[in-house]
Short mmCIF file of C-alpha atoms in Angstrom, two decimals:
data_model
loop_
_atom_site.label_atom_id
_atom_site.label_comp_id
_atom_site.label_asym_id
_atom_site.label_seq_id
_atom_site.Cartn_x
_atom_site.Cartn_y
_atom_site.Cartn_z
CA MET A 836 -3.49 10.61 3.22
CA ILE A 837 -4.87 7.38 2.29
CA ILE A 838 -2.54 5.80 0.20
CA THR A 839 -3.03 2.12 -2.56
CA VAL A 840 0.54 0.39 -2.89
CA MET A 841 0.51 -2.21 -5.80
CA TYR A 842 3.21 -4.11 -6.39
CA ASP A 843 4.32 -6.68 -9.58
CA ILE A 844 7.74 -8.35 -8.21
CA SER A 845 8.59 -11.84 -8.93
CA GLU A 846 11.09 -12.90 -6.55
CA ASN A 847 10.26 -13.96 -3.12
CA LYS A 848 12.65 -13.06 -1.31
CA ILE A 849 12.54 -9.10 -2.47
CA ARG A 850 8.33 -9.44 -2.40
CA LYS A 851 8.41 -10.64 1.28
CA ASN A 852 10.74 -7.81 1.84
CA VAL A 853 8.33 -5.13 0.66
CA VAL A 854 5.63 -6.78 2.20
CA GLU A 855 7.31 -6.62 5.86
CA THR A 856 7.81 -2.88 5.17
CA LEU A 857 4.44 -2.10 4.06
CA GLU A 858 3.06 -4.19 6.98
CA GLU A 859 5.80 -2.07 9.22
CA PHE A 860 4.32 1.24 7.70
CA GLY A 861 0.91 -0.56 8.93
CA PHE A 862 -0.77 -0.84 5.98
CA TYR A 863 -3.02 -3.23 5.59
CA ARG A 864 -3.30 -6.11 2.52
CA LEU A 865 -6.29 -5.79 0.46
CA GLN A 866 -5.60 -8.52 -1.74
CA LYS A 867 -2.38 -10.89 -2.61
CA SER A 868 -0.13 -7.69 -4.30
CA VAL A 869 -2.74 -5.06 -3.20
CA PHE A 870 -2.32 -3.32 0.57
CA ILE A 871 -4.32 -0.03 1.55
CA GLY A 872 -2.75 2.03 4.38
CA ASN A 873 -2.94 6.18 5.78
CA ILE A 874 0.52 7.79 6.07
CA ASP A 875 1.49 11.71 5.81
CA LYS A 876 3.43 12.59 2.48
CA GLU A 877 6.63 12.19 4.42
CA LEU A 878 5.91 8.93 5.00
CA ARG A 879 5.02 8.51 1.54
CA LYS A 880 8.19 10.05 0.45
CA SER A 881 10.48 7.85 2.37
CA LEU A 882 7.85 4.61 1.84
CA SER A 883 9.11 4.71 -1.49
CA VAL A 884 12.85 5.33 -1.31
CA TYR A 885 12.68 2.87 1.10
CA MET A 886 11.00 0.10 -0.77
CA SER A 887 13.23 1.04 -4.34
CA ARG A 888 16.54 -0.12 -2.39
CA PHE A 889 15.07 -4.00 -2.82
CA LEU A 890 13.23 -3.90 -6.73
CA LYS A 891 15.48 -5.44 -9.70
CA ARG A 892 14.77 -3.43 -12.66
CA GLU A 893 11.58 -5.66 -14.06
CA ASP A 894 9.89 -4.73 -10.31
CA LYS A 895 7.05 -2.48 -10.23
CA ILE A 896 5.56 -0.96 -7.22
CA TYR A 897 3.02 1.69 -7.67
CA ILE A 898 2.12 4.36 -4.66
CA ILE A 899 -1.02 5.78 -5.19
CA PRO A 900 -2.90 8.24 -3.55
CA LEU A 901 -6.38 8.59 -2.77
CA THR A 902 -8.48 11.26 -2.25
CA LYS A 903 -11.68 11.74 -0.10
CA TRP A 904 -13.54 11.64 -3.16
CA CYS A 905 -11.78 8.79 -4.63
CA MET A 906 -12.67 6.93 -1.23
CA SER A 907 -16.49 7.34 -1.20
CA HIS A 908 -16.67 6.60 -4.71
CA ILE A 909 -15.46 3.13 -4.54
CA LEU A 910 -17.33 0.29 -5.76
CA THR A 911 -17.16 -3.51 -5.09
CA ALA A 912 -17.81 -6.86 -6.39
CA GLY A 913 -18.04 -10.03 -4.52
CA ASN A 914 -17.65 -9.56 -0.87
CA ASP A 915 -17.65 -6.10 0.27
CA VAL A 916 -14.43 -4.68 1.18
CA ARG A 917 -16.04 -1.14 2.72
CA PRO A 918 -15.68 -2.18 6.48
CA ILE A 919 -11.77 -2.00 5.99
CA PHE A 920 -12.03 1.36 4.54
CA SER A 921 -13.74 3.22 7.36
CA VAL A 922 -11.24 1.25 9.71
CA ILE A 923 -8.80 2.69 8.11
CA ARG A 924 -10.08 6.02 8.30
CA LYS A 925 -10.04 5.96 12.14
CA ASN A 926 -6.70 4.79 12.40
CA GLN A 927 -3.68 6.83 11.64
CA PHE A 928 -0.72 4.75 10.30
CA THR A 929 2.70 5.31 11.34
CA VAL A 930 5.92 3.78 11.94
#
């Protein structure tokens, strides 16, 4: 399952923990606060629970599953990121 993770976290230490966790789960950074990865449903739940331990009340993390239809209808402007999506589909990211 392709997952997009977006966050709004003000404190550097917490943000660093979230970034390191996403990278450990095999996510690829699309933008400063947007990551994409390929994980199964159980890992998605584990990721959510694990990252919620870092957060303060005002912090936000969105974990959004993307269907094949969504992936095939992504539009971009500027630098085309489609090659990134091709790599993600080929690889299985696991912990």
